[in-house]
Short mmCIF file of C-alpha atoms in Angstrom, two decimals:
data_model
loop_
_atom_site.label_atom_id
_atom_site.label_comp_id
_atom_site.label_asym_id
_atom_site.label_seq_id
_atom_site.Cartn_x
_atom_site.Cartn_y
_atom_site.Cartn_z
CA ASP A 1 11.90 3.77 11.04
CA ILE A 2 11.43 6.39 8.33
CA GLN A 3 8.50 8.71 9.06
CA MET A 4 6.59 10.15 6.12
CA THR A 5 4.80 13.46 6.61
CA GLN A 6 2.28 14.66 4.07
CA SER A 7 0.83 18.11 3.76
CA PRO A 8 -1.77 19.34 3.64
CA SER A 9 -3.97 16.70 5.23
CA SER A 10 -6.84 17.97 3.11
CA VAL A 11 -7.33 20.43 0.30
CA SER A 12 -10.46 21.87 -1.27
CA ALA A 13 -10.17 22.51 -4.97
CA SER A 14 -12.27 23.02 -8.08
CA VAL A 15 -12.25 21.17 -11.37
CA GLY A 16 -9.46 22.60 -13.47
CA ASP A 17 -7.34 23.67 -10.51
CA ARG A 18 -3.71 22.76 -10.05
CA VAL A 19 -3.13 20.83 -6.84
CA THR A 20 0.19 20.18 -5.16
CA ILE A 21 0.75 17.70 -2.33
CA THR A 22 4.03 17.44 -0.50
CA CYS A 23 5.64 14.53 1.28
CA ARG A 24 8.67 14.74 3.55
CA ALA A 25 10.74 11.81 4.72
CA SER A 26 12.42 11.86 8.13
CA GLN A 27 15.67 10.84 6.43
CA GLY A 28 16.95 10.74 2.88
CA ILE A 29 15.39 8.09 0.68
CA SER A 30 16.95 9.02 -2.67
CA SER A 31 14.12 8.57 -5.19
CA TRP A 32 12.53 5.59 -3.49
CA LEU A 33 9.07 7.07 -3.23
CA ALA A 34 5.67 6.08 -4.57
CA TRP A 35 2.31 7.86 -4.74
CA TYR A 36 -1.11 6.20 -4.54
CA GLN A 37 -4.69 7.30 -5.09
CA GLN A 38 -7.51 5.82 -3.05
CA LYS A 39 -11.22 6.36 -3.55
CA PRO A 40 -13.78 5.53 -0.83
CA GLY A 41 -14.37 1.81 -0.46
CA LYS A 42 -11.69 0.95 -3.01
CA ALA A 43 -8.15 -0.34 -2.86
CA PRO A 44 -5.32 2.13 -3.41
CA ARG A 45 -3.94 2.49 -6.91
CA LEU A 46 -0.29 3.12 -7.72
CA LEU A 47 0.17 6.34 -9.69
CA ILE A 48 3.88 7.16 -9.55
CA TYR A 49 6.95 5.15 -8.58
CA ALA A 50 10.58 6.09 -8.12
CA ALA A 51 9.43 9.64 -7.32
CA SER A 52 8.69 10.72 -10.87
CA ASN A 53 7.80 7.72 -13.02
CA LEU A 54 4.18 7.61 -14.13
CA LEU A 55 2.66 4.14 -14.15
CA SER A 56 1.37 3.11 -17.55
CA GLY A 57 -2.24 4.19 -17.99
CA VAL A 58 -2.10 7.01 -15.43
CA PRO A 59 -3.15 10.35 -16.96
CA SER A 60 -0.33 12.73 -17.73
CA ARG A 61 -1.90 15.47 -15.57
CA PHE A 62 -0.31 13.61 -12.64
CA SER A 63 3.38 14.23 -12.05
CA GLY A 64 5.85 13.62 -9.28
CA SER A 65 9.12 15.24 -8.40
CA GLY A 66 11.75 15.38 -5.71
CA SER A 67 14.58 13.37 -4.25
CA GLY A 68 16.31 12.99 -0.93
CA SER A 69 13.67 13.87 1.64
CA ASP A 70 11.25 16.25 -0.09
CA PHE A 71 8.76 15.16 -2.73
CA THR A 72 5.77 16.59 -4.56
CA LEU A 73 2.73 15.18 -6.32
CA THR A 74 1.09 17.62 -8.72
CA ILE A 75 -2.25 17.30 -10.45
CA SER A 76 -2.06 19.90 -13.20
CA CYS A 77 -5.75 20.22 -14.09
CA LEU A 78 -8.03 18.57 -11.56
CA GLN A 79 -10.75 16.37 -13.01
CA PRO A 80 -13.91 15.12 -11.27
CA GLU A 81 -12.47 11.60 -11.01
CA ASP A 82 -9.39 12.91 -9.15
CA PHE A 83 -11.27 13.68 -5.95
CA ALA A 84 -9.76 11.07 -3.65
CA THR A 85 -7.18 10.55 -0.94
CA TYR A 86 -3.52 10.44 -1.92
CA TYR A 87 -0.74 8.67 -0.05
CA CYS A 88 3.01 8.72 -0.39
CA GLN A 89 5.10 5.68 0.55
CA GLN A 90 8.82 5.31 1.09
CA ALA A 91 10.30 2.31 -0.69
CA ASN A 92 13.83 2.77 0.62
CA SER A 93 13.91 0.42 3.57
CA PHE A 94 11.88 -1.77 5.89
CA PRO A 95 9.54 -1.12 7.55
CA LEU A 96 7.87 0.36 4.51
CA THR A 97 5.89 3.39 5.61
CA PHE A 98 3.15 5.61 4.27
CA GLY A 99 2.31 9.23 4.75
CA GLY A 100 -0.89 10.06 6.57
CA GLY A 101 -2.78 10.89 3.40
CA THR A 102 -4.12 14.01 1.70
CA LYS A 103 -7.82 14.21 0.95
CA VAL A 104 -8.63 16.21 -2.17
CA GLU A 105 -12.16 17.48 -1.80
CA ILE A 106 -14.52 19.39 -4.06
CA LYS A 107 -14.63 23.11 -3.35
CA GLN B 1 -6.68 -9.58 -16.43
CA VAL B 2 -4.35 -9.03 -13.49
CA GLN B 3 -6.24 -9.86 -10.34
CA LEU B 4 -5.66 -10.43 -6.63
CA VAL B 5 -8.59 -11.71 -4.58
CA GLU B 6 -8.41 -11.85 -0.80
CA SER B 7 -10.56 -14.09 1.35
CA GLY B 8 -10.79 -15.33 4.90
CA GLY B 9 -11.75 -12.15 6.73
CA GLY B 10 -14.50 -12.01 9.29
CA LEU B 11 -15.38 -11.46 12.93
CA VAL B 12 -13.09 -13.00 15.52
CA LYS B 13 -12.78 -12.62 19.28
CA PRO B 14 -9.72 -11.07 20.90
CA GLY B 15 -7.02 -13.68 21.26
CA GLY B 16 -8.40 -15.66 18.34
CA SER B 17 -6.86 -16.62 15.01
CA LEU B 18 -7.66 -16.14 11.37
CA ARG B 19 -5.97 -17.11 8.11
CA LEU B 20 -6.22 -14.80 5.13
CA SER B 21 -5.66 -15.98 1.57
CA CYS B 22 -4.90 -14.05 -1.59
CA ALA B 23 -5.41 -15.72 -4.95
CA ALA B 24 -3.50 -14.32 -7.90
CA SER B 25 -4.37 -14.59 -11.56
CA GLY B 26 -3.49 -12.92 -14.85
CA PHE B 27 0.20 -12.50 -14.09
CA SER B 28 3.23 -14.53 -13.13
CA PHE B 29 2.72 -14.70 -9.38
CA SER B 30 5.96 -16.56 -8.73
CA ASP B 31 7.94 -13.63 -10.17
CA TYR B 32 6.49 -11.13 -7.70
CA TYR B 33 7.49 -10.25 -4.20
CA MET B 34 4.29 -9.80 -2.20
CA SER B 35 3.04 -7.82 0.78
CA TRP B 36 0.12 -7.46 3.13
CA ILE B 37 -1.06 -3.96 3.93
CA ARG B 38 -3.92 -3.02 6.22
CA GLN B 39 -6.15 -0.04 6.78
CA ALA B 40 -8.06 0.47 10.02
CA PRO B 41 -11.52 2.02 9.61
CA GLY B 42 -11.17 5.67 8.66
CA LYS B 43 -7.38 5.54 8.98
CA GLY B 44 -4.35 5.45 6.70
CA LEU B 45 -2.38 2.61 5.20
CA GLU B 46 -0.03 0.40 7.21
CA TRP B 47 2.35 -2.10 5.61
CA ILE B 48 2.57 -5.22 7.77
CA SER B 49 4.48 -7.96 5.97
CA TYR B 50 6.55 -8.81 2.90
CA ILE B 51 7.75 -12.04 1.35
CA SER B 52 10.24 -12.74 -1.41
CA THR B 53 9.46 -14.79 -4.50
CA SER B 54 10.92 -17.93 -2.96
CA GLY B 55 9.62 -17.26 0.54
CA THR B 56 13.09 -17.16 2.01
CA THR B 57 13.14 -13.43 2.79
CA ILE B 58 10.40 -12.13 5.06
CA TYR B 59 9.84 -8.87 6.90
CA TYR B 60 7.23 -7.82 9.42
CA ALA B 61 6.11 -4.58 10.98
CA ASP B 62 6.76 -4.40 14.71
CA SER B 63 3.01 -4.23 15.31
CA VAL B 64 2.50 -7.82 14.09
CA ARG B 65 5.88 -9.53 14.50
CA GLY B 66 5.56 -12.71 16.53
CA ARG B 67 1.79 -12.91 15.99
CA PHE B 68 1.38 -12.95 12.20
CA THR B 69 3.04 -15.27 9.68
CA ILE B 70 3.23 -14.63 5.95
CA SER B 71 3.66 -17.48 3.49
CA ARG B 72 3.09 -18.29 -0.15
CA ASP B 73 2.46 -21.26 -2.42
CA ASN B 74 3.66 -20.47 -5.92
CA ALA B 75 2.18 -23.69 -7.28
CA LYS B 76 -1.24 -22.47 -6.16
CA ASN B 77 -0.62 -18.80 -7.05
CA SER B 78 -1.53 -17.93 -3.49
CA LEU B 79 -0.36 -15.74 -0.63
CA TYR B 80 -1.36 -16.26 2.98
CA LEU B 81 -1.38 -14.44 6.29
CA GLN B 82 -1.82 -16.45 9.47
CA MET B 83 -2.95 -14.12 12.22
CA ASN B 84 -2.79 -15.28 15.84
CA SER B 85 -3.38 -13.57 19.17
CA LEU B 86 -5.61 -11.02 17.49
CA ARG B 87 -6.31 -7.72 19.21
CA ALA B 88 -8.96 -5.07 18.74
CA GLU B 89 -6.36 -2.84 17.10
CA ASP B 90 -5.91 -5.43 14.35
CA THR B 91 -9.39 -4.55 13.07
CA ALA B 92 -8.85 -3.37 9.51
CA VAL B 93 -9.28 -4.08 5.84
CA TYR B 94 -6.38 -6.28 4.80
CA TYR B 95 -4.98 -5.94 1.29
CA CYS B 96 -2.52 -8.14 -0.52
CA ALA B 97 -0.35 -6.41 -3.08
CA GLY B 98 2.40 -7.19 -5.52
CA THR B 99 5.68 -5.63 -4.44
CA GLY B 100 7.84 -5.68 -7.51
CA LYS B 101 9.95 -8.28 -9.22
CA ALA B 102 13.12 -7.42 -7.35
CA LEU B 103 13.98 -6.56 -3.76
CA LEU B 104 14.94 -3.10 -5.00
CA TYR B 105 11.41 -2.14 -6.10
CA LYS B 106 9.28 -1.94 -2.99
CA TRP B 107 6.11 -0.26 -4.22
CA PHE B 108 2.72 -1.88 -4.35
CA ASP B 109 1.04 -2.88 -7.57
CA PRO B 110 -1.33 -4.61 -8.17
CA TRP B 111 -3.67 -4.58 -5.15
CA GLY B 112 -6.48 -6.88 -4.15
CA GLN B 113 -9.91 -5.54 -3.22
CA GLY B 114 -9.33 -6.19 0.47
CA THR B 115 -10.93 -8.34 3.14
CA LEU B 116 -12.29 -6.97 6.42
CA VAL B 117 -11.09 -8.41 9.71
CA THR B 118 -13.02 -7.37 12.81
CA VAL B 119 -11.68 -8.29 16.23
CA SER B 120 -14.38 -7.87 18.85
CA SER B 121 -15.96 -9.74 21.70
#
């Protein structure tokens, strides 16, 4: 199975900050990676697929990069509605696996 | 609008069974591969099962293989998860999610709102 490791597990940031979350796969997954945002009590929401493709309707302050085994989600200018938990997911092979999550909290 | 609505969750005793349903609307359900994903209270996301558009290709996580069965009825725009031999560790919110229009695209969108399954005596 492919293990996905996210870091940090939590980050405290202020509105307007730039936030970077990393995700490492235990083996190469090319660009088969997705990022999700989840707010408390809500279902996750797909933000980015294929490592760097922004889903339609997702604000452009979100961006993704990376390939192989190392990936990054960047929020360029944190907004109040961005405080949430973010998950990466490898879409390379079954079983599909998620990272442990990164909670973005208000500083 | 695009919508997935899960139902069938509830409280069940260890060893019991439950059948979850997921009703799709607002998109061409028969064109989408589908998955079930769960989230234990306060924990992360765990993919548990996947089914192709025709139902002929199915995958399970090791944690549920042999106990859970995924199925779909394209005529009813519905996805199902039959859960048998339930354990306390199966307690979670269960989400159904679209998983692309081709086997190649295994990310999840859209998602349902989730249904809570609690396994307890």
